[in-house]
Amino acid sequence: MKRATKLALGVSFVALSIAAGVFAFLPPQDADARGFAAYNNGDYEGAHRFWRAAAQWGDARAQANLALLYRDGRGVQQNLAEAARWFARAAEQGIAPAQVNLAAMYVSGQGVPRNDEEAAKWLRLAADKGDAYAQYDLGFLYRAGRLKARDASEAARWYALAAAEGDVAAQFNLGNLYLAGQGVAQSDGEAVKWFRLAAEQGLADAQNNLSFMYLAGRGVEQSNAEAARWYRAAAEQGHSQAQYNLGNMYLDGKGVAQDQAEAVKWWRLAAAQGYTDAQYNLGAAYENGFGVAKEITEAVTWYRLAAEHGNPLAQFSLAVKGADGNGVPRDYVEAYKWFALAAAGFGEGQAAMRDAAIKSRDTVALQMTLAEIGEAQRRAKIWKPR
């Protein structure tokens, strides 16, 4: 049964898609103040009327708030081009949230042509003022290579500034940079430090990564109990990889009392979210009857789900069932197809499984006509994961 623990190393472009809220202060002009009062009372049309008047007088904060109304379609018909125009007016006057929101529009191409370099220009202005959203987003653009050159050191610099201000996504991504040694000297200890800060703020990805560090004893004293604790924290938030990993901890009795039924519970939650390793493990549980009653047809159902998503272990298991007629009608063409796909899918460190898949494919071929082999090969060639 596959029990590999993985790291969630992706970055999430969160801040650029999150609206900066309406500014929580009263601007000097009376019209602007009345607009803010109207907004708080849910009178968005009134807010639009007052803020537009103040914005036309040149009040930067009213311009930024007016842009939010146009962007979100509150009190006025949504108009992204008009939103961008007013964000730009406010951004030019130095309003940092307007600079961040204008950058977001350039990144997404909403209301303005997509232009990452222009987005970076506005983000730098806000980032230099200490805006954590801007610092995070600028770090993302550098790390993702969205600017003229990928620059991990610049990504690390901006992530570090945002992380120091408590930005949870920046803390997580800075931890990943330290873990990989990208833009900074590799340091498991620093990775743990930043993962922990983000994990304590409730970020499930960071909790999952912190669990891995405890499990592997990287940058911290090895502790199965701590690994299980943080996996649970992430799993209870619906993190599918953590659910899968927590299930494995229960299967092996690492950091928790061994409990096959509890393992199946967490695999099922992850499997329902499409996590293929969990789907495979759930299939194995039903096939072997641990944690659940043995039920081969249910095992095949889960093997098939994982196989259709490209899991080679599930493809191999499904092929075995098809060749034997166990849980499904015997079908050598489908069995050959799945053995072939499994053989192609096994990676480095899985040479034994790859060889087993090839040998099983060739054994099945002895029971087939040349036409059937050709059809199986055709199916394997055109197959695509769902």
Coordinates of C-alpha atoms in Angstrom, one line a residue:
M1 CA 0.0 0.0 0.0
K2 CA 1.3 3.4 -0.9
R3 CA 2.2 5.5 2.1
A4 CA 4.4 8.2 0.7
T5 CA 4.1 11.6 2.5
K6 CA 4.3 14.5 0.2
L7 CA 4.9 18.2 0.6
A8 CA 2.5 20.8 -0.6
L9 CA 4.9 23.1 -2.4
G10 CA 2.5 25.1 -4.5
V11 CA 2.2 28.8 -4.1
S12 CA -1.2 30.4 -3.9
F13 CA -1.9 33.8 -5.6
V14 CA -4.3 34.9 -2.9
A15 CA -3.8 38.5 -2.2
L16 CA -4.3 39.8 -5.8
S17 CA -7.7 38.2 -5.9
I18 CA -8.8 39.5 -2.6
A19 CA -10.4 42.9 -2.6
A20 CA -8.9 45.5 -0.3
G21 CA -11.8 46.6 1.9
V22 CA -13.4 50.0 1.9
F23 CA -11.0 52.2 3.9
A24 CA -12.1 52.5 7.5
F25 CA -11.6 56.2 8.0
L26 CA -13.6 59.3 7.3
P27 CA -12.1 61.5 4.5
P28 CA -12.1 65.2 4.9
Q29 CA -14.8 66.1 2.3
D30 CA -18.3 66.0 3.5
A31 CA -19.5 64.2 0.4
D32 CA -16.9 61.5 1.0
A33 CA -17.9 61.1 4.6
R34 CA -21.6 60.7 3.6
G35 CA -20.6 58.2 1.1
F36 CA -18.8 56.1 3.7
A37 CA -21.9 56.4 6.0
A38 CA -24.2 55.3 3.2
Y39 CA -22.0 52.3 2.4
N40 CA -22.0 51.2 6.0
N41 CA -25.8 51.4 6.0
G42 CA -26.0 49.2 2.8
D43 CA -27.0 52.2 0.7
Y44 CA -24.6 51.5 -2.2
E45 CA -26.4 53.8 -4.6
G46 CA -26.0 56.6 -2.1
A47 CA -22.4 55.7 -1.5
H48 CA -21.8 55.8 -5.3
R49 CA -23.5 59.2 -5.6
F50 CA -21.4 60.8 -2.8
W51 CA -18.1 59.1 -3.6
R52 CA -18.4 60.0 -7.2
A53 CA -18.8 63.7 -6.3
A54 CA -15.8 63.6 -4.0
A55 CA -13.8 61.6 -6.5
Q56 CA -14.4 64.2 -9.2
W57 CA -13.1 66.8 -6.8
G58 CA -9.9 64.8 -6.7
D59 CA -10.2 63.1 -3.3
A60 CA -8.0 60.0 -3.6
R61 CA -9.7 57.9 -1.0
A62 CA -13.1 58.5 -2.6
Q63 CA -11.6 57.6 -6.0
A64 CA -10.4 54.3 -4.6
N65 CA -13.8 53.5 -2.9
L66 CA -15.6 54.5 -6.1
A67 CA -13.5 52.0 -8.0
L68 CA -14.5 49.3 -5.6
L69 CA -18.2 50.0 -6.3
Y70 CA -17.6 49.8 -10.1
R71 CA -15.5 46.7 -9.7
D72 CA -18.0 44.8 -7.6
G73 CA -21.2 46.2 -9.2
R74 CA -22.5 47.7 -5.9
G75 CA -24.8 50.7 -6.3
V76 CA -23.9 50.9 -10.0
Q77 CA -23.7 48.5 -13.0
Q78 CA -20.4 46.7 -12.9
N79 CA -17.8 48.3 -15.1
L80 CA -14.3 47.0 -14.8
A81 CA -12.8 49.6 -17.1
E82 CA -14.3 52.3 -15.0
A83 CA -13.0 50.6 -11.9
A84 CA -9.5 50.5 -13.3
R85 CA -9.7 54.1 -14.3
W86 CA -10.6 55.2 -10.7
F87 CA -8.1 52.9 -9.1
A88 CA -5.5 54.4 -11.4
R89 CA -6.5 58.0 -10.3
A90 CA -6.2 57.0 -6.6
A91 CA -3.0 55.0 -7.2
E92 CA -1.3 58.0 -8.8
Q93 CA -2.0 59.9 -5.6
G94 CA -0.2 57.2 -3.6
I95 CA -3.1 55.2 -2.1
A96 CA -1.5 51.8 -1.5
P97 CA -4.7 49.6 -1.5
A98 CA -5.6 51.3 -4.9
Q99 CA -2.2 50.4 -6.2
V100 CA -2.6 46.8 -5.1
N101 CA -6.1 46.6 -6.7
L102 CA -4.9 48.2 -9.9
A103 CA -2.1 45.7 -10.0
A104 CA -4.7 42.9 -9.6
M105 CA -6.5 44.1 -12.6
Y106 CA -3.3 44.2 -14.7
V107 CA -2.5 40.6 -13.6
S108 CA -6.0 39.3 -14.4
G109 CA -6.5 41.5 -17.5
Q110 CA -9.8 42.8 -16.1
G111 CA -10.7 46.3 -17.2
V112 CA -7.2 46.8 -18.6
P113 CA -5.0 44.7 -20.9
R114 CA -3.1 42.0 -19.0
N115 CA 0.4 43.3 -18.2
D116 CA 2.5 41.8 -15.4
E117 CA 5.2 44.4 -15.7
E118 CA 2.7 47.2 -15.1
A119 CA 1.3 45.3 -12.2
A120 CA 4.7 45.0 -10.7
K121 CA 5.3 48.7 -11.1
W122 CA 2.2 49.5 -8.9
L123 CA 3.0 46.7 -6.5
R124 CA 6.5 48.0 -5.9
L125 CA 5.1 51.4 -5.0
A126 CA 2.7 49.9 -2.4
A127 CA 5.3 47.4 -1.2
D128 CA 7.8 50.2 -0.6
K129 CA 5.2 51.7 1.8
G130 CA 5.1 48.4 3.7
D131 CA 1.9 47.0 2.3
A132 CA 2.1 43.3 3.0
Y133 CA -0.3 42.3 0.3
A134 CA 1.8 44.1 -2.3
Q135 CA 5.0 42.5 -0.9
Y136 CA 3.5 39.1 -1.1
D137 CA 2.2 39.6 -4.6
L138 CA 5.4 41.0 -5.9
G139 CA 7.2 38.0 -4.4
F140 CA 4.8 35.7 -6.2
L141 CA 5.4 37.4 -9.6
Y142 CA 9.2 37.0 -9.2
R143 CA 9.0 33.4 -8.1
A144 CA 6.5 32.4 -10.8
G145 CA 8.6 34.0 -13.6
R146 CA 5.7 36.3 -14.5
L147 CA 8.1 39.2 -15.0
K148 CA 10.9 39.4 -17.6
A149 CA 13.1 37.1 -15.5
R150 CA 12.4 34.6 -12.8
D151 CA 14.3 35.8 -9.7
A152 CA 14.0 33.7 -6.6
S153 CA 16.2 36.0 -4.6
E154 CA 13.8 38.9 -5.3
A155 CA 10.9 36.6 -4.5
A156 CA 12.5 35.7 -1.1
R157 CA 13.2 39.4 -0.3
W158 CA 9.6 40.5 -0.8
Y159 CA 8.2 37.4 0.9
A160 CA 10.4 38.0 3.9
L161 CA 9.1 41.6 4.2
A162 CA 5.5 40.4 4.0
A163 CA 6.2 37.4 6.3
A164 CA 7.7 39.6 8.9
E165 CA 4.4 41.6 9.0
G166 CA 2.5 38.4 9.6
D167 CA 1.3 37.7 6.0
V168 CA 0.4 34.0 6.3
A169 CA 0.8 33.1 2.6
A170 CA 4.2 34.9 2.5
Q171 CA 5.3 32.9 5.6
F172 CA 4.3 29.7 3.9
N173 CA 6.0 30.5 0.6
L174 CA 9.2 31.8 2.3
G175 CA 9.3 28.4 4.2
N176 CA 9.1 26.6 0.8
L177 CA 12.0 28.8 -0.5
Y178 CA 14.2 27.9 2.5
L179 CA 13.2 24.2 2.1
A180 CA 14.2 24.2 -1.6
G181 CA 17.2 26.6 -1.2
Q182 CA 15.7 28.9 -3.9
G183 CA 16.8 32.5 -3.6
V184 CA 18.1 31.8 -0.1
A185 CA 20.6 29.4 1.5
Q186 CA 18.8 26.1 2.1
S187 CA 17.8 25.7 5.7
D188 CA 15.4 23.2 7.1
G189 CA 15.4 25.1 10.4
E190 CA 14.3 28.3 8.7
A191 CA 11.7 26.4 6.7
V192 CA 10.3 25.0 9.9
K193 CA 10.3 28.4 11.5
W194 CA 8.2 30.0 8.8
F195 CA 5.9 26.9 8.3
R196 CA 5.2 27.0 12.1
L197 CA 4.3 30.7 12.0
A198 CA 1.9 30.1 9.1
A199 CA 0.6 26.9 10.7
E200 CA -0.2 28.7 14.0
Q201 CA -2.2 31.2 12.0
G202 CA -4.3 28.2 10.7
L203 CA -2.9 27.8 7.2
A204 CA -3.6 24.2 6.3
D205 CA -0.8 23.9 3.7
A206 CA 1.7 25.1 6.3
Q207 CA 0.3 22.6 8.9
N208 CA 0.7 19.8 6.4
N209 CA 4.3 20.8 5.6
L210 CA 5.2 21.2 9.3
S211 CA 3.9 17.7 9.8
F212 CA 6.2 16.4 7.1
M213 CA 9.2 18.1 8.8
Y214 CA 8.3 16.5 12.1
L215 CA 7.8 13.1 10.5
A216 CA 11.2 13.3 8.7
G217 CA 13.0 15.0 11.5
R218 CA 14.1 17.9 9.2
G219 CA 14.9 21.1 11.0
V220 CA 13.3 19.8 14.1
E221 CA 13.5 16.8 16.4
Q222 CA 11.7 13.9 14.9
S223 CA 8.2 13.4 16.5
N224 CA 5.4 11.2 15.2
A225 CA 3.1 12.7 17.8
E226 CA 3.7 16.2 16.6
A227 CA 3.4 15.1 13.0
A228 CA 0.0 13.6 13.7
R229 CA -1.1 16.6 15.6
W230 CA -0.4 19.0 12.8
Y231 CA -1.8 16.6 10.2
R232 CA -5.0 16.5 12.2
A233 CA -5.1 20.3 12.3
A234 CA -4.9 20.5 8.5
A235 CA -7.1 17.5 8.0
E236 CA -9.9 18.9 10.1
Q237 CA -9.8 22.0 7.7
G238 CA -10.5 19.7 4.8
H239 CA -6.9 19.5 3.5
S240 CA -7.0 16.3 1.4
Q241 CA -3.3 15.5 1.5
A242 CA -3.2 15.9 5.3
Q243 CA -6.3 13.7 5.5
Y244 CA -4.5 11.0 3.5
N245 CA -1.4 11.3 5.6
L246 CA -3.3 11.2 8.8
G247 CA -5.0 8.0 7.6
N248 CA -1.5 6.5 7.0
M249 CA -0.5 7.5 10.5
Y250 CA -3.5 5.6 11.9
L251 CA -2.8 2.6 9.7
D252 CA 0.8 2.4 11.0
G253 CA 0.1 3.5 14.5
K254 CA 2.6 6.4 14.2
G255 CA 1.9 9.2 16.7
V256 CA -1.6 7.8 17.3
A257 CA -3.0 4.5 18.4
Q258 CA -3.2 2.1 15.5
D259 CA -6.8 2.2 14.2
Q260 CA -7.7 0.8 10.7
A261 CA -11.2 2.1 10.9
E262 CA -9.9 5.6 11.6
A263 CA -7.5 5.3 8.8
V264 CA -10.3 4.4 6.4
K265 CA -12.3 7.4 7.7
W266 CA -9.6 9.9 6.7
W267 CA -8.8 8.2 3.4
R268 CA -12.5 8.4 2.5
L269 CA -12.6 12.1 3.2
A270 CA -9.5 12.6 1.0
A271 CA -10.8 10.3 -1.6
A272 CA -14.1 12.1 -1.9
Q273 CA -12.0 15.2 -2.8
G274 CA -10.3 13.3 -5.6
Y275 CA -7.0 12.6 -3.9
T276 CA -5.9 9.6 -5.9
D277 CA -3.5 8.0 -3.4
A278 CA -6.4 7.9 -0.9
Q279 CA -8.7 6.4 -3.5
Y280 CA -6.2 3.7 -4.1
N281 CA -5.7 3.0 -0.3
L282 CA -9.5 2.9 0.1
G283 CA -9.7 0.4 -2.7
A284 CA -7.0 -1.7 -1.0
A285 CA -8.9 -1.5 2.3
Y286 CA -12.1 -2.9 0.7
E287 CA -10.1 -5.6 -1.1
N288 CA -8.3 -6.8 2.0
G289 CA -11.0 -6.1 4.5
F290 CA -9.1 -3.8 7.0
G291 CA -11.1 -1.1 8.6
V292 CA -14.1 -2.1 6.5
A293 CA -15.9 -5.3 5.5
K294 CA -14.2 -6.9 2.5
E295 CA -16.1 -6.0 -0.6
I296 CA -14.4 -6.5 -4.0
T297 CA -16.8 -4.6 -6.1
E298 CA -16.4 -1.5 -3.8
A299 CA -12.6 -2.0 -4.1
V300 CA -12.9 -2.0 -7.9
T301 CA -14.9 1.2 -7.8
W302 CA -12.2 3.1 -5.9
Y303 CA -9.4 1.5 -7.9
R304 CA -11.1 2.7 -11.1
L305 CA -11.6 6.2 -9.8
A306 CA -7.9 6.5 -9.0
A307 CA -6.8 4.7 -12.2
E308 CA -8.8 7.1 -14.3
H309 CA -7.0 10.0 -12.7
G310 CA -3.6 8.4 -13.5
N311 CA -2.6 6.6 -10.4
P312 CA -0.3 3.7 -11.6
L313 CA -0.8 1.5 -8.5
A314 CA -4.6 1.7 -9.0
Q315 CA -4.1 1.0 -12.7
F316 CA -2.1 -2.1 -11.9
S317 CA -4.7 -3.3 -9.4
L318 CA -7.6 -2.7 -11.8
A319 CA -5.7 -4.5 -14.5
V320 CA -5.2 -7.5 -12.2
K321 CA -9.0 -7.6 -11.5
G322 CA -9.8 -7.4 -15.2
A323 CA -7.4 -10.2 -16.1
D324 CA -8.8 -12.4 -13.3
G325 CA -12.4 -11.5 -13.7
N326 CA -12.5 -10.6 -10.0
G327 CA -15.0 -7.9 -9.2
V328 CA -15.4 -7.1 -12.9
P329 CA -16.1 -9.3 -15.9
R330 CA -12.9 -10.7 -17.3
D331 CA -11.6 -8.4 -20.1
Y332 CA -8.1 -9.0 -21.4
V333 CA -8.2 -5.9 -23.7
E334 CA -8.9 -3.6 -20.7
A335 CA -6.4 -5.5 -18.6
Y336 CA -3.7 -5.1 -21.2
K337 CA -4.5 -1.4 -21.5
W338 CA -4.3 -0.8 -17.7
F339 CA -1.1 -2.8 -17.4
A340 CA 0.5 -0.8 -20.2
L341 CA -0.6 2.5 -18.6
A342 CA 0.7 1.4 -15.2
A343 CA 4.1 0.5 -16.6
A344 CA 4.4 3.9 -18.2
G345 CA 3.2 5.6 -15.1
F346 CA 5.6 4.1 -12.5
G347 CA 8.5 6.5 -11.9
E348 CA 12.0 6.4 -10.4
G349 CA 12.2 4.1 -7.5
Q350 CA 9.3 2.0 -8.7
A351 CA 11.3 -0.2 -11.2
A352 CA 10.0 -3.4 -9.5
M353 CA 6.4 -2.3 -10.0
R354 CA 7.1 -1.2 -13.6
D355 CA 8.7 -4.6 -14.4
A356 CA 5.8 -6.4 -12.8
A357 CA 3.3 -4.4 -14.9
I358 CA 5.3 -5.2 -18.1
K359 CA 5.5 -8.9 -17.3
S360 CA 1.7 -9.0 -16.5
R361 CA 0.9 -7.2 -19.7
D362 CA 2.9 -9.7 -21.7
T363 CA 1.3 -12.6 -19.9
V364 CA -2.2 -11.3 -20.7
A365 CA -1.1 -10.8 -24.3
L366 CA -0.7 -14.6 -24.6
Q367 CA -4.4 -15.0 -24.1
M368 CA -5.3 -12.4 -26.8
T369 CA -5.5 -12.2 -30.6
L370 CA -3.4 -9.8 -32.6
A371 CA -6.5 -7.7 -33.2
E372 CA -7.3 -7.6 -29.5
I373 CA -3.7 -6.5 -28.7
G374 CA -3.9 -3.8 -31.3
E375 CA -7.1 -2.5 -29.8
A376 CA -5.7 -2.5 -26.3
Q377 CA -2.6 -0.6 -27.5
R378 CA -4.9 1.9 -29.3
R379 CA -6.9 2.4 -26.1
A380 CA -3.8 3.0 -24.1
K381 CA -2.4 5.4 -26.7
I382 CA -5.5 7.6 -26.7
W383 CA -6.2 7.4 -22.9
K384 CA -6.1 10.7 -21.0
P385 CA -6.5 11.2 -17.3
R386 CA -9.8 12.7 -16.1

